[in-house]
Short mmCIF file of C-alpha atoms and ligand atoms in Angstrom, two decimals:
data_model
loop_
_atom_site.label_atom_id
_atom_site.label_comp_id
_atom_site.label_asym_id
_atom_site.label_seq_id
_atom_site.Cartn_x
_atom_site.Cartn_y
_atom_site.Cartn_z
CA MET A 1 -6.25 9.05 5.78
CA LYS A 2 -7.15 12.57 4.47
CA VAL A 3 -7.93 13.91 1.12
CA LEU A 4 -7.82 17.59 0.61
CA ALA A 5 -9.74 19.30 -2.38
CA ILE A 6 -8.83 22.87 -3.52
CA ASN A 7 -11.56 24.94 -5.18
CA GLY A 8 -9.39 27.43 -7.49
CA SER A 9 -12.43 29.09 -8.92
CA PRO A 10 -12.83 32.71 -7.96
CA ARG A 11 -16.55 31.65 -7.57
CA LYS A 12 -17.64 30.15 -4.23
CA ASP A 13 -19.61 27.04 -4.64
CA GLY A 14 -19.94 27.18 -8.34
CA ASN A 15 -19.65 24.27 -10.93
CA THR A 16 -15.92 23.44 -9.64
CA ALA A 17 -17.02 23.08 -5.90
CA SER A 18 -20.10 20.86 -7.20
CA MET A 19 -17.67 18.72 -9.05
CA LEU A 20 -15.47 18.41 -6.18
CA ARG A 21 -17.97 17.75 -3.90
CA MET A 22 -19.46 14.83 -5.89
CA ALA A 23 -16.07 13.17 -5.58
CA LEU A 24 -15.49 13.81 -1.99
CA ALA A 25 -18.68 12.26 -1.13
CA GLU A 26 -17.44 9.07 -2.76
CA ILE A 27 -14.15 9.28 -0.71
CA GLU A 28 -16.13 10.08 2.52
CA ALA A 29 -18.44 7.13 2.07
CA ALA A 30 -15.24 5.00 1.93
CA GLY A 31 -14.06 6.17 5.35
CA ILE A 32 -11.57 8.62 4.33
CA GLU A 33 -11.55 12.12 5.81
CA THR A 34 -11.83 15.06 3.77
CA GLU A 35 -11.53 18.95 3.53
CA LEU A 36 -12.74 21.48 0.97
CA VAL A 37 -10.83 24.59 0.64
CA GLN A 38 -12.23 27.26 -1.50
CA LEU A 39 -10.14 30.04 -2.93
CA HIS A 40 -12.72 32.74 -3.69
CA GLY A 41 -11.64 35.92 -2.76
CA LYS A 42 -8.08 35.02 -2.27
CA ASP A 43 -5.22 36.43 -4.26
CA ILE A 44 -2.30 33.80 -4.47
CA ARG A 45 0.40 35.46 -6.33
CA GLY A 46 2.71 33.88 -9.02
CA CYS A 47 6.15 32.30 -8.55
CA ILE A 48 8.67 35.42 -8.87
CA ALA A 49 11.48 32.93 -9.91
CA CYS A 50 13.48 34.05 -6.83
CA MET A 51 14.65 30.37 -6.61
CA LYS A 52 14.86 31.13 -2.63
CA CYS A 53 13.14 27.60 -2.14
CA TRP A 54 16.31 26.01 -3.56
CA GLU A 55 18.49 27.94 -1.14
CA ASN A 56 16.33 27.89 2.10
CA LYS A 57 15.11 24.19 1.81
CA ASP A 58 12.65 24.83 4.45
CA GLY A 59 9.60 23.45 2.96
CA HIS A 60 8.05 26.79 2.24
CA CYS A 61 7.89 29.26 -0.44
CA ALA A 62 9.62 32.52 0.22
CA ILE A 63 6.78 34.70 -0.39
CA LYS A 64 4.77 34.73 2.93
CA LYS A 65 2.54 37.40 2.23
CA ASP A 66 -0.57 35.23 0.70
CA MET A 67 -1.75 31.61 1.64
CA LEU A 68 0.40 29.38 -0.37
CA ASN A 69 2.38 27.90 2.26
CA GLU A 70 -0.81 27.19 4.18
CA ILE A 71 -2.05 25.51 1.26
CA LEU A 72 1.08 23.64 0.83
CA ASP A 73 1.30 22.50 4.46
CA LYS A 74 -2.27 21.05 3.87
CA MET A 75 -1.08 19.20 0.63
CA VAL A 76 1.94 17.84 2.64
CA ALA A 77 -0.05 16.91 5.38
CA ALA A 78 -2.96 14.82 3.19
CA ASP A 79 -2.76 11.62 1.56
CA GLY A 80 -4.65 12.44 -1.48
CA MET A 81 -5.46 15.95 -3.13
CA LEU A 82 -7.85 17.00 -5.78
CA LEU A 83 -7.16 20.27 -7.54
CA GLY A 84 -10.20 21.85 -9.23
CA SER A 85 -10.38 24.68 -11.92
CA PRO A 86 -12.64 26.19 -13.88
CA THR A 87 -11.68 26.52 -17.63
CA TYR A 88 -10.55 30.04 -18.25
CA PHE A 89 -9.59 30.84 -21.70
CA ALA A 90 -8.53 27.06 -22.18
CA ASN A 91 -6.40 27.41 -19.19
CA VAL A 92 -6.36 26.94 -15.64
CA SER A 93 -7.54 29.82 -12.99
CA THR A 94 -5.02 32.23 -11.81
CA ASN A 95 -4.87 30.72 -8.53
CA ILE A 96 -4.34 27.30 -9.68
CA LYS A 97 -1.57 28.36 -11.81
CA SER A 98 0.26 29.85 -8.63
CA ILE A 99 -0.27 26.88 -6.69
CA ILE A 100 0.96 24.61 -9.43
CA ASP A 101 4.22 26.80 -10.06
CA ARG A 102 5.03 27.85 -6.47
CA ALA A 103 3.81 24.65 -4.47
CA GLY A 104 5.20 22.69 -7.34
CA MET A 105 8.78 24.41 -7.23
CA THR A 106 8.83 24.41 -3.34
CA ALA A 107 8.06 20.66 -3.38
CA LEU A 108 10.71 19.88 -5.91
CA ALA A 109 13.43 21.97 -4.27
CA ASN A 110 12.67 20.03 -1.05
CA GLY A 111 13.30 16.39 -2.22
CA GLY A 112 9.80 15.64 -3.42
CA LEU A 113 7.23 16.75 -0.53
CA LEU A 114 4.25 15.27 -2.59
CA ALA A 115 5.93 12.30 -4.14
CA ARG A 116 3.66 9.11 -3.67
CA LYS A 117 0.61 11.11 -2.72
CA VAL A 118 -2.39 10.65 -4.82
CA GLY A 119 -3.80 13.42 -7.00
CA ALA A 120 -6.53 14.32 -9.38
CA GLY A 121 -7.30 17.18 -11.26
CA VAL A 122 -11.13 18.16 -11.68
CA VAL A 123 -12.29 20.95 -14.35
CA ALA A 124 -15.35 22.89 -14.83
CA VAL A 125 -16.38 23.98 -18.43
CA ARG A 126 -18.65 25.49 -20.39
CA ARG A 127 -17.78 24.20 -23.69
CA GLY A 128 -14.34 24.10 -24.78
CA GLY A 129 -10.78 24.08 -23.38
CA ALA A 130 -11.05 21.60 -20.51
CA ILE A 131 -8.53 19.15 -21.83
CA ALA A 132 -5.81 21.69 -21.49
CA VAL A 133 -6.59 22.56 -17.96
CA PHE A 134 -6.79 18.88 -17.42
CA ASP A 135 -3.42 18.46 -18.65
CA ALA A 136 -1.90 21.15 -16.83
CA MET A 137 -3.03 19.86 -13.45
CA ASN A 138 -1.70 16.50 -14.42
CA HIS A 139 1.63 17.75 -15.33
CA PHE A 140 1.84 19.07 -11.92
CA PHE A 141 1.00 15.55 -10.20
CA LEU A 142 3.24 13.78 -12.40
CA ILE A 143 6.35 15.65 -12.13
CA ASN A 144 6.03 15.57 -8.45
CA GLN A 145 6.09 11.77 -8.53
CA MET A 146 2.43 11.76 -7.40
CA VAL A 147 -0.11 8.61 -8.37
CA VAL A 148 -3.01 9.69 -10.54
CA PRO A 149 -6.21 7.89 -10.71
CA GLY A 150 -8.23 8.00 -13.60
CA SER A 151 -12.30 7.88 -14.06
CA SER A 152 -14.77 6.68 -16.93
CA TYR A 153 -13.97 10.08 -18.63
CA TRP A 154 -11.53 12.80 -18.54
CA ASN A 155 -12.35 14.57 -15.01
CA LEU A 156 -14.59 17.38 -16.48
CA GLY A 157 -18.06 18.53 -16.02
CA ARG A 158 -20.18 21.13 -18.14
CA GLY A 159 -21.94 24.13 -17.10
CA LEU A 160 -22.01 27.72 -17.19
CA ALA A 161 -24.07 29.32 -14.23
CA PRO A 162 -23.31 27.96 -10.85
CA GLY A 163 -24.92 24.45 -10.29
CA GLU A 164 -25.63 23.77 -13.99
CA VAL A 165 -22.74 20.92 -13.94
CA GLU A 166 -25.30 18.86 -11.82
CA SER A 167 -27.29 18.62 -15.00
CA ASP A 168 -24.23 17.05 -16.83
CA GLU A 169 -25.02 13.26 -16.07
CA GLU A 170 -21.81 11.85 -17.64
CA GLY A 171 -19.88 14.73 -15.56
CA VAL A 172 -21.72 13.61 -12.67
CA LEU A 173 -20.59 10.04 -13.14
CA THR A 174 -17.05 10.83 -13.96
CA MET A 175 -16.73 12.49 -10.44
CA GLN A 176 -18.20 9.86 -8.54
CA ASN A 177 -16.00 7.19 -10.19
CA LEU A 178 -13.10 9.47 -9.53
CA GLY A 179 -13.84 9.47 -5.89
CA LYS A 180 -14.33 5.95 -5.89
CA ASN A 181 -11.05 5.38 -7.71
CA MET A 182 -9.07 7.81 -5.67
CA ALA A 183 -10.40 6.03 -2.20
CA TRP A 184 -9.58 2.58 -3.97
CA VAL A 185 -6.05 3.50 -4.93
CA LEU A 186 -5.42 5.28 -1.40
CA GLN A 187 -6.77 2.10 0.50
CA LYS A 188 -4.18 -0.47 -1.68
CA LEU A 189 -1.56 2.16 -0.86
CA ASN A 190 -2.24 2.54 2.75
CA ALA A 191 -2.94 -1.26 3.44
C1 FMN B 1 -12.62 34.67 -17.62
C2 FMN B 1 -13.55 33.49 -18.08
C3 FMN B 1 -12.76 32.38 -19.05
C4 FMN B 1 -13.51 31.51 -19.39
N1 FMN B 1 -13.09 30.94 -20.44
C5 FMN B 1 -13.41 29.76 -20.91
C6 FMN B 1 -13.33 28.85 -21.95
O1 FMN B 1 -12.10 28.92 -22.37
N2 FMN B 1 -13.84 27.42 -22.25
C7 FMN B 1 -15.13 27.44 -21.77
O2 FMN B 1 -15.92 26.52 -21.98
N3 FMN B 1 -15.55 28.28 -20.93
C8 FMN B 1 -14.90 29.29 -20.26
N4 FMN B 1 -15.50 30.00 -19.19
C9 FMN B 1 -16.76 29.40 -18.42
C10 FMN B 1 -16.20 28.86 -17.02
O3 FMN B 1 -15.28 27.99 -17.40
C11 FMN B 1 -17.39 28.00 -16.40
O4 FMN B 1 -18.51 28.89 -16.36
C12 FMN B 1 -17.08 26.94 -15.30
O5 FMN B 1 -18.25 26.33 -15.15
C13 FMN B 1 -16.88 27.88 -14.18
O6 FMN B 1 -16.68 27.42 -12.99
P1 FMN B 1 -17.30 27.86 -11.62
O7 FMN B 1 -18.46 27.83 -11.30
O8 FMN B 1 -16.51 26.73 -10.55
O9 FMN B 1 -16.44 29.41 -11.42
C14 FMN B 1 -15.00 31.12 -18.82
C15 FMN B 1 -15.34 31.93 -17.88
C16 FMN B 1 -14.43 33.09 -17.32
C17 FMN B 1 -15.15 33.79 -16.44
#
């Protein structure tokens, strides 16, 4: 089994990455393979509504110039996924929005490429807007017929500068419990 984590922050090894690693540590402790992909420096363009995914039905987005299809292939190959986003004006980061729209539409156009995988969103936030970010990612998982585990709080951690989230005690606990719950669900589904 494998869990893919995507850090959608333009900042490498920032708060979103820290939080993803906290959850991944628990998933690894349960014996599940993990991979963290960080999208800093990557420019994943938005959906252009060409609807070619519905014509081609080849499991890929028709825009080939960026790494979206590479990410989609990794999602399809994984049993579970964590999408991590910083809070940007109470919304997801640009790259996460592009993944939601393009991977989401391609998965739907191809008969549900992500159905019954396990998925959870992880949000870094300085102060406000994290719930909207969490909701946006949950909408992606749920319309793709995925199974979404919860935690002991909504999946957010507070911090501004890189690493600050490590001092958010409840945020750390939330990530640890999320990782444990995701591993538990994956093991039940794959028993
Ligand atoms: C363009 C931009 C917009 C932001 N908007 C918000 C916001 O709406 N609410 C908030 O609490 N923090 C906001 N922040 C702060 C980040 O969410 C916060 O620093 C987060 O920890 C960054 O995660 P990272 O280290 O993974 O990049 C914003 C930061 C940037 C650069």
